[in-house]
Short mmCIF file of C-alpha atoms in Angstrom, two decimals:
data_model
loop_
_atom_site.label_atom_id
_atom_site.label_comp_id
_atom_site.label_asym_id
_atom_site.label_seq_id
_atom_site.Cartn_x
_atom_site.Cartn_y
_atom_site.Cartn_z
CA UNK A 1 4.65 266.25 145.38
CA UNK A 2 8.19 265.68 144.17
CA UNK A 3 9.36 264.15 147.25
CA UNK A 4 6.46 261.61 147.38
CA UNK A 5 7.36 259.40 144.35
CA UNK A 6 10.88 259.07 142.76
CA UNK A 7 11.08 261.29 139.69
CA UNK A 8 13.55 259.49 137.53
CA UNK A 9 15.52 259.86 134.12
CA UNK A 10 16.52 262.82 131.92
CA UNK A 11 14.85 265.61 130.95
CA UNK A 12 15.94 267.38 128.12
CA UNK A 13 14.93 270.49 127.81
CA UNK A 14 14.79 272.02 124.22
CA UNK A 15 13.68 276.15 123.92
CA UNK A 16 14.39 278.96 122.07
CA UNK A 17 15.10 281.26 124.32
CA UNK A 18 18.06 281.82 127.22
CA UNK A 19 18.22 279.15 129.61
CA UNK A 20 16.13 280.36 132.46
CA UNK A 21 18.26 279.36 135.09
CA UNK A 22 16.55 279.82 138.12
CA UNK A 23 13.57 277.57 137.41
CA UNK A 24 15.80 275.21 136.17
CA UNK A 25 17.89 275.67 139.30
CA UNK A 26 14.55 275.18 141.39
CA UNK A 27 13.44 271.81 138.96
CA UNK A 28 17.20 270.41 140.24
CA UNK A 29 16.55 270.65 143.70
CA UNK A 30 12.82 269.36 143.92
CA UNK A 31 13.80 266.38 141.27
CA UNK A 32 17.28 265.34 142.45
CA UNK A 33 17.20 262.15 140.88
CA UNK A 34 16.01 263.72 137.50
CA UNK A 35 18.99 264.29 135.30
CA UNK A 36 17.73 267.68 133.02
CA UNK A 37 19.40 268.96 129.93
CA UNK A 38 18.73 272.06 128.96
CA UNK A 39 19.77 273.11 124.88
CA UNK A 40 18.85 276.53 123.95
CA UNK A 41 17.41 276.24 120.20
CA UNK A 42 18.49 278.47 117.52
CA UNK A 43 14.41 279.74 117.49
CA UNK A 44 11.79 279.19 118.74
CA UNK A 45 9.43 278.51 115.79
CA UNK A 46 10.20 278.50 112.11
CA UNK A 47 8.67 276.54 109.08
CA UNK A 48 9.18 272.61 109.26
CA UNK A 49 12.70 272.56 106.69
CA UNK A 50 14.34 274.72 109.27
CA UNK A 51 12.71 273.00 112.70
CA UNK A 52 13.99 269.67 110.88
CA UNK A 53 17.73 271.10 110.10
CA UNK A 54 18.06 272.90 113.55
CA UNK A 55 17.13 269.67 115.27
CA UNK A 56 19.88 267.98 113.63
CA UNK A 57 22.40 270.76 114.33
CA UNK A 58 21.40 271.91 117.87
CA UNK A 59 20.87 268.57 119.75
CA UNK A 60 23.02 265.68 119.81
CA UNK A 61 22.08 262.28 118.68
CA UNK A 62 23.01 261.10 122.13
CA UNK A 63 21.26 264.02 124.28
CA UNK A 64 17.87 263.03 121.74
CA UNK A 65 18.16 259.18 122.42
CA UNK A 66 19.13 259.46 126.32
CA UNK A 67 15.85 261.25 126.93
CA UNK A 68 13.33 259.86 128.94
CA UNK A 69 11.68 263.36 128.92
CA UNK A 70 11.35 265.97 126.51
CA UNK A 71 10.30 269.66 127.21
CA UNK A 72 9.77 271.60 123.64
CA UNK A 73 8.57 275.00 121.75
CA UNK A 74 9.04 273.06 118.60
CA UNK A 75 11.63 270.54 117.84
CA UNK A 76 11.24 267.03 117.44
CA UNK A 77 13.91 264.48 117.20
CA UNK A 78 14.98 263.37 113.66
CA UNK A 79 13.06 261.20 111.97
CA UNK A 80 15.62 258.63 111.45
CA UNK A 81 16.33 258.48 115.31
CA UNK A 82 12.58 258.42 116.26
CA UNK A 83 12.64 254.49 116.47
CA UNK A 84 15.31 254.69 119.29
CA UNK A 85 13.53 257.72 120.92
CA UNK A 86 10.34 256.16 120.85
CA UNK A 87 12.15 253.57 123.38
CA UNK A 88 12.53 255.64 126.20
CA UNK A 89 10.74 259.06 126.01
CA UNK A 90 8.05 258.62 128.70
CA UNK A 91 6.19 262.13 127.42
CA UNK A 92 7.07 265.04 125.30
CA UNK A 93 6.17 268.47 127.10
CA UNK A 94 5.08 271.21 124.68
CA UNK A 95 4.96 275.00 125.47
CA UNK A 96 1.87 275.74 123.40
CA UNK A 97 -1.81 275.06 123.48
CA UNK A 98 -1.49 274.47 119.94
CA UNK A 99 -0.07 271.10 117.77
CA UNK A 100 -0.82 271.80 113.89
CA UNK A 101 2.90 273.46 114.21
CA UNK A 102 4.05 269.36 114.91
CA UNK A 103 1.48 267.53 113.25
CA UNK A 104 3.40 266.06 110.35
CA UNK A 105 5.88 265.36 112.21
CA UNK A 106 6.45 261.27 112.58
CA UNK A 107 6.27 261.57 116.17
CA UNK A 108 2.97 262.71 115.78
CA UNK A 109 1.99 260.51 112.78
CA UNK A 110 3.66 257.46 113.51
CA UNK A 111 4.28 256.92 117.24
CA UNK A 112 1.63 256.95 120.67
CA UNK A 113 4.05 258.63 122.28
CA UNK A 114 1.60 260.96 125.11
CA UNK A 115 2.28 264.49 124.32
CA UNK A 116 1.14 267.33 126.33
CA UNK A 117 0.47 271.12 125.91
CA UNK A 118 0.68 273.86 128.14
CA UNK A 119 -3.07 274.54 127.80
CA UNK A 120 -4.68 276.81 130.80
CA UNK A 121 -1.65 278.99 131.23
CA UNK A 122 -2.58 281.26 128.46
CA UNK A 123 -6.15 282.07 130.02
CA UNK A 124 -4.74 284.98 132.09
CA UNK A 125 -3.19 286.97 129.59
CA UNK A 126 -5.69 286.27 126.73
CA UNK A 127 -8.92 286.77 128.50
CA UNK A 128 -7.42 290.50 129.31
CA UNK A 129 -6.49 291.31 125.86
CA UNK A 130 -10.20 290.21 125.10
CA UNK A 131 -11.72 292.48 127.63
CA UNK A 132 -9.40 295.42 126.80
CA UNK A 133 -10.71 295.19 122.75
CA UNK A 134 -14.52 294.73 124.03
CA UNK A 135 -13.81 298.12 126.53
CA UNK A 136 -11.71 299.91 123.75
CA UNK A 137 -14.40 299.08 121.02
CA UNK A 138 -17.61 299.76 123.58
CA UNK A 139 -15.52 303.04 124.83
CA UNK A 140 -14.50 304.47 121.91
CA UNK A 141 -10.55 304.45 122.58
CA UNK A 142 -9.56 304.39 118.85
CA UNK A 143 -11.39 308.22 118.69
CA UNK A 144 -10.28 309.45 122.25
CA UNK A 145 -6.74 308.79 121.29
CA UNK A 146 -6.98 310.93 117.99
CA UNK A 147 -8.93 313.74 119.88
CA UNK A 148 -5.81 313.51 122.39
CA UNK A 149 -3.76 313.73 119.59
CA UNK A 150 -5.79 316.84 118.11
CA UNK A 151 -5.82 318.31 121.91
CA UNK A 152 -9.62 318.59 121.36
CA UNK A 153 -12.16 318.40 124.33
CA UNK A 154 -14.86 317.26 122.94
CA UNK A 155 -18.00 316.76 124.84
CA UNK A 156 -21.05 315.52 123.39
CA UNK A 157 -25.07 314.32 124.44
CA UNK A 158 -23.90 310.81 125.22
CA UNK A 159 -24.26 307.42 123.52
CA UNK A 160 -27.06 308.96 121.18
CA UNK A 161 -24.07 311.27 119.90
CA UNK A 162 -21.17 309.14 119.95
CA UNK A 163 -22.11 305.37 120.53
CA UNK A 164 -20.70 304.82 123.96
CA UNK A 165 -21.98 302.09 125.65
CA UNK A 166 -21.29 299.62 128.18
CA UNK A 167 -20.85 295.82 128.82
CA UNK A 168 -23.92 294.75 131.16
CA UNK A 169 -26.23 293.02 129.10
CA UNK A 170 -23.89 292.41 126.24
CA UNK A 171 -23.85 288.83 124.17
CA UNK A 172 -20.63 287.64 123.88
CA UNK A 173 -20.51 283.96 121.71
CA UNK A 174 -17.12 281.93 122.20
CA UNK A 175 -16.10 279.79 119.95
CA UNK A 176 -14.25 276.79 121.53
CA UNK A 177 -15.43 276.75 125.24
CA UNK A 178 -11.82 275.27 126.37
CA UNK A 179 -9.73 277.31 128.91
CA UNK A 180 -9.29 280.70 127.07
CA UNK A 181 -12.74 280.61 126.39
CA UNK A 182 -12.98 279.74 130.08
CA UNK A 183 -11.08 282.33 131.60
CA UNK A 184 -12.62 284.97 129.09
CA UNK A 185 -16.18 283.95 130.20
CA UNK A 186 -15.07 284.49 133.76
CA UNK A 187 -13.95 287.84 133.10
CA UNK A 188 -16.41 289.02 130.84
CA UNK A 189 -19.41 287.73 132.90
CA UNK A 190 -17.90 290.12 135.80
CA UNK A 191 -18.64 292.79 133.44
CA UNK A 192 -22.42 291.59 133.60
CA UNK A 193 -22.11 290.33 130.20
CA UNK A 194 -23.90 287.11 128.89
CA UNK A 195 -21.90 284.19 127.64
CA UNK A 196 -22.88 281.63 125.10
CA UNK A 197 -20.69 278.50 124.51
CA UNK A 198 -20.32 276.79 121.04
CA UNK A 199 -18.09 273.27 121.22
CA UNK A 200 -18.08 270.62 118.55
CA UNK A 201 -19.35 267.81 121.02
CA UNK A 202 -22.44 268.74 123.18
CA UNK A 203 -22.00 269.30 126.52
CA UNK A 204 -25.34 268.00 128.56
CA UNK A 205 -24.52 266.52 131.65
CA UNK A 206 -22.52 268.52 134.23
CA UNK A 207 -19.76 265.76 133.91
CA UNK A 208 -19.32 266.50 130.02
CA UNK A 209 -19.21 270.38 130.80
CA UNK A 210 -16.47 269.81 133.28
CA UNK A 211 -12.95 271.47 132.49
CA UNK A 212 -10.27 268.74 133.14
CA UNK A 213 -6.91 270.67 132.18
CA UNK A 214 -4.93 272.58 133.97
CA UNK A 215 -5.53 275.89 136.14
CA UNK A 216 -3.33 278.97 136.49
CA UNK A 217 -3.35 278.93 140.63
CA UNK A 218 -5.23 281.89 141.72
CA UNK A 219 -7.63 282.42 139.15
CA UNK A 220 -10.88 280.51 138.44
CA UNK A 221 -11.74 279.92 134.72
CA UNK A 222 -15.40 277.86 134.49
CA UNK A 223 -13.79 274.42 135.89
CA UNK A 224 -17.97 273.25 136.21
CA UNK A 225 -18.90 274.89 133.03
CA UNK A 226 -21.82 276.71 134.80
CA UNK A 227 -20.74 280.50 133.23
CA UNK A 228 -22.71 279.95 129.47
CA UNK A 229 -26.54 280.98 129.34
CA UNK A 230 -26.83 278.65 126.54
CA UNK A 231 -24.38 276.38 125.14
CA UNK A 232 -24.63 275.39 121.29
CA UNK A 233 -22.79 272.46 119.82
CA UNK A 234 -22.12 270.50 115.96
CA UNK A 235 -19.95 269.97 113.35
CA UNK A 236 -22.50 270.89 110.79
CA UNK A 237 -23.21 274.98 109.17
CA UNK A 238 -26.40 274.54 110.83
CA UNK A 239 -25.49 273.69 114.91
CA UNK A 240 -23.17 276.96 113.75
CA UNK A 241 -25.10 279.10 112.32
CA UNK A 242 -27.43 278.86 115.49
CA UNK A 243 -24.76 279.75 117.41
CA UNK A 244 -24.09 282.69 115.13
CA UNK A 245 -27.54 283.90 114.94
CA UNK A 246 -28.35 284.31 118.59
CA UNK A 247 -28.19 287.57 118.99
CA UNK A 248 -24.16 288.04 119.23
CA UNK A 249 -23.27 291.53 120.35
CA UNK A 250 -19.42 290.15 119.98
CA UNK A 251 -18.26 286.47 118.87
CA UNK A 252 -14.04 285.29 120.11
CA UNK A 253 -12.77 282.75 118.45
CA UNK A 254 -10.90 280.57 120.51
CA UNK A 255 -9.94 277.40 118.24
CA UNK A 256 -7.40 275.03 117.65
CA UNK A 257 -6.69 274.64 113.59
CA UNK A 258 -7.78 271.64 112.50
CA UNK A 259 -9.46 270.49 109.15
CA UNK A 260 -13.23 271.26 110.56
CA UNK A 261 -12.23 274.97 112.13
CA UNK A 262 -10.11 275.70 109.11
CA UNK A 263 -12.00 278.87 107.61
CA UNK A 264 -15.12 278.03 109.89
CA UNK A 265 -15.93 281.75 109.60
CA UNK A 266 -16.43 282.85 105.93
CA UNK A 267 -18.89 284.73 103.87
CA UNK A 268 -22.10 283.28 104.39
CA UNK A 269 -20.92 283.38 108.70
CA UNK A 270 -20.07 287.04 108.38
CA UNK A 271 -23.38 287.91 106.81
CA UNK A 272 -25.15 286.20 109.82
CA UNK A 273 -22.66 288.73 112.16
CA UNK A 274 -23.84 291.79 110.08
CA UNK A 275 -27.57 291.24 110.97
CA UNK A 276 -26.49 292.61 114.61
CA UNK A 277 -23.40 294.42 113.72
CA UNK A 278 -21.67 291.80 115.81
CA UNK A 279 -17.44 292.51 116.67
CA UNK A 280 -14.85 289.45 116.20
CA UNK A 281 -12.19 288.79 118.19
CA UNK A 282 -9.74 285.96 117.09
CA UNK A 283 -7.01 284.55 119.43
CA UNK A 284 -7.07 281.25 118.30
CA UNK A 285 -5.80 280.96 114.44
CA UNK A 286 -5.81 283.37 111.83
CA UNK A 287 -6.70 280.42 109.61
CA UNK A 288 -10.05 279.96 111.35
CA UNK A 289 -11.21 283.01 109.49
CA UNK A 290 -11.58 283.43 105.35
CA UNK A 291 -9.73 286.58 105.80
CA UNK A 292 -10.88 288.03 102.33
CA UNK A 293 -14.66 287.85 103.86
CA UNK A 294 -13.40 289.15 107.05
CA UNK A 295 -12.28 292.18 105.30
CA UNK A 296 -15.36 292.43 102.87
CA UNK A 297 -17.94 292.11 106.39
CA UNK A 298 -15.62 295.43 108.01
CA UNK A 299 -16.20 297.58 105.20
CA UNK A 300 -19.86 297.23 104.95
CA UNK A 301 -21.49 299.76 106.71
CA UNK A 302 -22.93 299.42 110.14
CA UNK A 303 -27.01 298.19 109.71
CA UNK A 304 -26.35 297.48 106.37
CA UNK A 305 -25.26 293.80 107.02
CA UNK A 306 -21.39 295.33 108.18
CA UNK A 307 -19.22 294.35 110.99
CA UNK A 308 -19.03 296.27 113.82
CA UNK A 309 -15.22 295.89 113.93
CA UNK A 310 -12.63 293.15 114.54
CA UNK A 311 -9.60 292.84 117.08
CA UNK A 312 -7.24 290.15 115.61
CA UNK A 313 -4.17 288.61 117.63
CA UNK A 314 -3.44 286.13 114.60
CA UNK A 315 -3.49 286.85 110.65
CA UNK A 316 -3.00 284.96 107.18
CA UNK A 317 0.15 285.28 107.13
CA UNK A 318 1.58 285.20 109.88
CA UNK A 319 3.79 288.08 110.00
CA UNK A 320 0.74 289.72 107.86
CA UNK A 321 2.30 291.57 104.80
CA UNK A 322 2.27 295.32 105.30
CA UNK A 323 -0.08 295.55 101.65
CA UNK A 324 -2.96 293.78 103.16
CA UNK A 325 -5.91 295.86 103.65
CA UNK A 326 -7.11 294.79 107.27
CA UNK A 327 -3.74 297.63 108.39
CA UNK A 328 -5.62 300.57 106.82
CA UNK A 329 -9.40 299.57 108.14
CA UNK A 330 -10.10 301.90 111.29
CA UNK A 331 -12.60 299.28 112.75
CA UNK A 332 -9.41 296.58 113.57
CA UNK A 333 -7.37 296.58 115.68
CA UNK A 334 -4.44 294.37 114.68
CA UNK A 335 -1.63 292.82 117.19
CA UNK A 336 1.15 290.50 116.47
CA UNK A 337 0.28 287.27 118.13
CA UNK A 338 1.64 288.54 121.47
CA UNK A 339 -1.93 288.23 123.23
CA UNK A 340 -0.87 285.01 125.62
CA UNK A 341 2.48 286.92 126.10
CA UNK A 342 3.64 287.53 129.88
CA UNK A 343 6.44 287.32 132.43
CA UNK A 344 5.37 284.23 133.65
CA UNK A 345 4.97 282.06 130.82
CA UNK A 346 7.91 280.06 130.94
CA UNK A 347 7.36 279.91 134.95
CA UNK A 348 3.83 278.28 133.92
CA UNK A 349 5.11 276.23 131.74
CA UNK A 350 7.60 274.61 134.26
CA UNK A 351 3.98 274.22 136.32
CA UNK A 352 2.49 271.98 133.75
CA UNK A 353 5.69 269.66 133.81
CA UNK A 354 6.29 269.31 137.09
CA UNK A 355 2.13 268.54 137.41
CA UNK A 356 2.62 265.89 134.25
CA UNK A 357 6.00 264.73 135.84
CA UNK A 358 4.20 263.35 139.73
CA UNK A 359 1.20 262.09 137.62
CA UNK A 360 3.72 259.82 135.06
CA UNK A 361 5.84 258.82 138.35
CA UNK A 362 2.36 258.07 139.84
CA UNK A 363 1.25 255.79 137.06
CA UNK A 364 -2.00 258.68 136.64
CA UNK A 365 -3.34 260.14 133.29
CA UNK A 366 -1.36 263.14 132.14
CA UNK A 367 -3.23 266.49 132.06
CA UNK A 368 -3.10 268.32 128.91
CA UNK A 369 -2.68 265.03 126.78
CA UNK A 370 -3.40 265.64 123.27
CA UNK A 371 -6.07 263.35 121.31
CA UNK A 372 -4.29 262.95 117.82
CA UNK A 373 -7.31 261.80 115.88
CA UNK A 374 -9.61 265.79 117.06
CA UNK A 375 -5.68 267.24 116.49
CA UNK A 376 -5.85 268.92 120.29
#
């Protein structure tokens, strides 16, 4: 705990959004000998002209080079001072799972600094919003809404009439077995669903299926990797397309972007989906997905090679354009990458840094550490 090892240094704290003072009030009292900064950014995330500008404007040379601890959404010290920085920062602290948003940055590029996400805290929030679509699709919300709005009672002879159905049984494949996928599998297994796992490296030994990140206290997530029926793995269209074509009832996408998951769902992907009718969720990246075949796969009909439907929490663009045809399609449901979002997040957050902040002090490995060569 804090009061076991000197915490020592200066923290600078750099996020878009009003200084929440209490937690930083609470990091003060349990790290006393921890100078902390905090600079509220100008936003939160914008394209990498802007992030590079702001970074100049908002922080001070001397706050950047005085660091030995950075906690960021997205800015990076300039690259001309990243020589100096690179002296003392210890670790940079992000607040997403994510890194594509930094990694052209020359602290990523150029430097071994260790930096760290906040991945785990987003398994809570995301693995609801995956069981709400997979109840709203399998319980026919989209229609009981409109009949609401019609004031029709409508009663029918069951699923034969209407396609209602339940979860128990269900195949649900997720892409990226990390701890979305984790937390999702723990919910969606309580539903009496079946789970099947699909990583790039296999995972054979109960060592290698082990979840080493962090936890949200108080929930579960698969930390022995024991939840999957069957666990696929590869980096080749064949390891995938196994995956693909066992049987998938639904299929979440729960990637990082990198150059092997960019558009790792296209045409040829989709038409393996149709052959069950299969529903996508995507929480990961909206790049992950050739969106054009996406939208060619929902407007096929059902048992004619069609998409059962699609619940997306990221697009291409990002904000999507209000022209692009996935709005209009009644089998999507679209939200604007607000599926992780929750009270707590910044609270969480604050959890992964004080947990990264005791390990450093200790001289242990940092949880959350991102491998630059996989880009995660």
């Amino acid at each position: 705990m804090g009061g076991e090892t000197p915490i020592e240094g200066h923290l600078l704290v750099v996020w878009g959004v009003p200084e929440p003072k209490q937690d930083i009030a609470a990091l003060r009292v349990k790290y006393p000998n921890l100078k902390i900064t905090y600079k509220q950014a100008s936003v939160a995330f914008s394209d990498p002209a802007t992030i590079a500008r702001l970074s100049e404007e908002d922080v001070s040379d001397d706050e950047w080079l005085s660091a030995t601890h950075l906690a960021t959404m997205s800015y990076l010290p300039p690259a001309r001072l990243v020589p100096a920085f690179t002296k003392n920062v210890k670790f940079i602290q992000l607040t997403s799972a994510g890194v594509n948003h930094l990694a052209a940055h020359p602290i990523f590029t150029s430097t071994s600094i260790p930096i760290t996400t906040t991945s785990g805290i987003h398994g809570p929030p995301i693995s609801e919003w995956v069981a709400l679509q997979i109840l709203a699709d399998s319980h026919l919300q989209r229609t009981m809404y409109k009949w609401q709005s019609e004031r029709r009672w409508v009663r029918a002879a069951g699923d034969s009439t209407l396609g209602f159905r339940d979860s128990v049984g269900r195949r649900v494949g997720i892409l990226g077995y990390g701890s979305i996928g984790r937390q999702s599998a723990r919910v969606l297994t309580a539903m009496g669903m079946e789970v099947i796992a699909y990583t790039a490296n296999p995972r054979t030994t109960p060592e290698s299926k082990r979840d080493t990140g962090f936890i949200v206290p108080g929930t579960l997530g698969d930390r022995e990797g024991t939840l999957p029926v069957a666990w696929h793995s590869g980096t080749d269209k064949a390891s995938l397309h196994a995956f693909l074509g066992a049987d998938l009832d639904y299929v979440l996408l729960a990637l990082p972007l990198t150059g092997s998951t960019k558009q790792i769902l296209g045409a040829e992907e989709f038409e393996i989906l149709g052959r069950t009718g299969a529903y996508v969720l995507n929480i990961g990246r909206g790049e992950s997905v050739d969106q054009d075949a996406l939208i060619a796969a929902l407007k096929k009909p059902l048992g004619e090679g069609g998409l059962r439907g699609a619940a997306l929490d990221v697009a291409t663009p990002e904000p999507l354009p209000e022209s692009n045809e996935l709005w209009g399609l009644e089998n999507v449901v679209i939200t604007p990458h607000v599926s992780a979002w929750n009270g707590r997040y910044l609270e969480r957050t604050i959890g992964v840094l004080e947990e990264n902040l005791e390990r450093g002090a200790r001289g242990e490995g940092l949880v959350n550490a991102v491998d630059r060569e996989r880009g995660y």
